[in-house]
């Protein structure tokens, strides 16, 4: 097995350990972080700012604007890290479901993350029954999240 493949495999094992360790975990997936985007208009707003940080960030974001335009024919930047950070800082911006998560660690579905929604109760005991619960983000208050990010960037 090549080193890179081994590292990828270890990443899946590590993620599975985190999700099943029993610690408080808040999972914010790409399906949620894709809900918060900076648009061209937001970029223009940043450009109009006299703040050094906004100007610096705009230069960095241009790479991402161009990438998303070339790769996906869209002129937006997805705010993955800021959205996840906002979920930790202000959990009221996010709606969640509670459930057990497992990460497939081998086979054709290696890396696939599975959620057993604990709202559904079955009489039978399954492999999921004794797994600890985590909170999984489902939606985000996009206008408020974007407003908070833009305010911070413009300060």
Coordinates of C-alpha atoms in Angstrom, one line a residue:
X1 CA 0.0 0.0 0.0
X2 CA 1.4 3.4 -1.0
X3 CA 2.0 5.9 1.8
X4 CA -0.8 8.3 0.5
X5 CA -3.4 5.4 0.5
X6 CA -2.3 4.5 4.0
X7 CA -2.7 8.0 5.2
X8 CA -6.2 8.2 3.7
X9 CA -7.1 4.9 5.4
X10 CA -5.9 6.3 8.7
X11 CA -7.9 9.4 8.3
X12 CA -11.1 7.3 8.0
X13 CA -10.2 5.3 11.1
X14 CA -9.5 8.5 13.0
X15 CA -12.8 10.1 12.0
X16 CA -14.6 6.9 13.1
X17 CA -12.9 7.0 16.5
X18 CA -13.8 10.7 17.0
X19 CA -17.5 10.0 16.1
X20 CA -17.7 7.0 18.4
X21 CA -15.6 8.1 21.4
X22 CA -18.5 9.5 23.4
X23 CA -17.2 13.1 23.6
X24 CA -19.4 16.0 22.6
X25 CA -19.2 16.2 18.9
X26 CA -20.9 18.7 16.6
X27 CA -20.6 17.6 13.0
X28 CA -21.0 20.3 10.3
X29 CA -20.9 18.7 6.9
X30 CA -20.3 20.2 3.5
X31 CA -24.1 20.0 2.8
X32 CA -24.5 22.7 5.4
X33 CA -21.4 24.8 4.7
X34 CA -22.4 25.0 1.0
X35 CA -25.5 27.0 2.2
X36 CA -23.3 30.0 3.1
X37 CA -21.5 31.6 0.2
X38 CA -19.8 34.9 -0.6
X39 CA -21.0 36.2 -3.9
X40 CA -19.5 38.6 -6.4
X41 CA -21.6 41.3 -4.7
X42 CA -20.1 40.5 -1.4
X43 CA -16.6 40.7 -3.0
X44 CA -17.5 44.1 -4.2
X45 CA -18.6 45.1 -0.7
X46 CA -15.2 43.9 0.6
X47 CA -13.4 45.8 -2.1
X48 CA -15.2 49.0 -1.0
X49 CA -13.8 48.6 2.5
X50 CA -10.8 50.6 3.6
X51 CA -9.9 47.9 6.1
X52 CA -6.5 46.3 5.4
X53 CA -7.8 42.9 6.4
X54 CA -10.7 43.0 4.0
X55 CA -8.4 44.1 1.2
X56 CA -5.9 41.3 2.0
X57 CA -8.7 38.7 2.3
X58 CA -10.2 39.8 -1.0
X59 CA -6.8 39.1 -2.8
X60 CA -6.8 35.6 -1.3
X61 CA -10.5 35.0 -2.1
X62 CA -9.9 35.9 -5.8
X63 CA -8.2 32.6 -6.2
X64 CA -11.2 30.8 -4.9
X65 CA -13.7 32.9 -6.9
X66 CA -11.7 32.0 -10.0
X67 CA -11.5 28.3 -9.1
X68 CA -15.2 28.0 -8.5
X69 CA -15.9 29.8 -11.7
X70 CA -13.7 27.5 -13.7
X71 CA -14.6 24.3 -11.9
X72 CA -18.4 24.9 -11.3
X73 CA -19.3 27.8 -13.6
X74 CA -20.3 29.8 -10.5
X75 CA -18.8 33.0 -9.1
X76 CA -19.1 32.2 -5.4
X77 CA -16.9 31.1 -2.5
X78 CA -18.2 28.6 -0.1
X79 CA -17.6 29.5 3.5
X80 CA -16.8 26.1 4.9
X81 CA -14.5 27.0 7.8
X82 CA -16.4 30.2 8.9
X83 CA -19.7 28.2 8.9
X84 CA -18.3 25.5 11.1
X85 CA -16.7 28.0 13.4
X86 CA -20.0 29.9 13.7
X87 CA -21.7 26.7 14.6
X88 CA -19.4 26.4 17.6
X89 CA -19.6 30.1 18.6
X90 CA -23.4 30.6 18.0
X91 CA -25.2 27.2 17.9
X92 CA -28.5 28.9 17.6
X93 CA -27.7 29.6 13.9
X94 CA -27.8 25.9 13.2
X95 CA -30.5 23.2 13.3
X96 CA -29.4 19.8 14.3
X97 CA -30.4 16.2 14.4
X98 CA -29.0 13.8 17.0
X99 CA -27.7 10.4 16.0
X100 CA -24.9 8.0 15.9
X101 CA -22.2 8.4 13.1
X102 CA -19.9 5.7 11.8
X103 CA -17.3 6.1 9.0
X104 CA -16.8 3.2 6.6
X105 CA -13.1 2.2 6.9
X106 CA -12.8 -0.3 4.1
X107 CA -14.3 -1.5 0.9
X108 CA -15.9 0.4 -2.0
X109 CA -17.6 2.8 0.4
X110 CA -14.5 3.6 2.4
X111 CA -14.8 7.1 3.8
X112 CA -18.6 7.2 3.6
X113 CA -20.1 8.7 6.7
X114 CA -23.4 7.2 7.9
X115 CA -25.9 8.7 10.3
X116 CA -28.3 6.6 12.3
X117 CA -31.0 9.1 13.2
X118 CA -31.9 8.3 16.8
X119 CA -35.3 9.9 16.4
X120 CA -36.3 6.6 14.7
X121 CA -36.6 4.0 17.4
X122 CA -36.8 0.3 16.5
X123 CA -37.6 -2.4 18.9
X124 CA -34.6 -4.5 17.8
X125 CA -31.1 -4.2 19.0
X126 CA -28.6 -3.4 16.2
X127 CA -24.9 -2.5 15.9
X128 CA -26.1 1.1 16.2
X129 CA -27.9 0.7 19.6
X130 CA -24.8 1.2 21.8
X131 CA -23.2 4.0 19.8
X132 CA -22.9 7.4 21.4
X133 CA -24.9 10.3 19.8
X134 CA -23.5 13.3 18.1
X135 CA -25.2 16.5 16.9
X136 CA -25.3 16.8 13.2
X137 CA -26.0 20.1 11.5
X138 CA -28.8 20.1 9.0
X139 CA -29.4 23.7 8.1
X140 CA -27.9 27.1 8.9
X141 CA -29.5 30.5 9.1
X142 CA -27.7 31.7 6.0
X143 CA -28.5 35.4 6.0
X144 CA -27.5 35.8 9.6
X145 CA -24.3 33.7 9.2
X146 CA -23.3 35.7 6.1
X147 CA -24.0 39.0 7.9
X148 CA -21.9 38.0 10.9
X149 CA -19.0 36.9 8.6
X150 CA -19.2 40.1 6.5
X151 CA -19.3 42.3 9.6
X152 CA -16.2 40.6 11.0
X153 CA -14.4 40.9 7.8
X154 CA -15.2 44.6 7.5
X155 CA -14.1 45.5 11.0

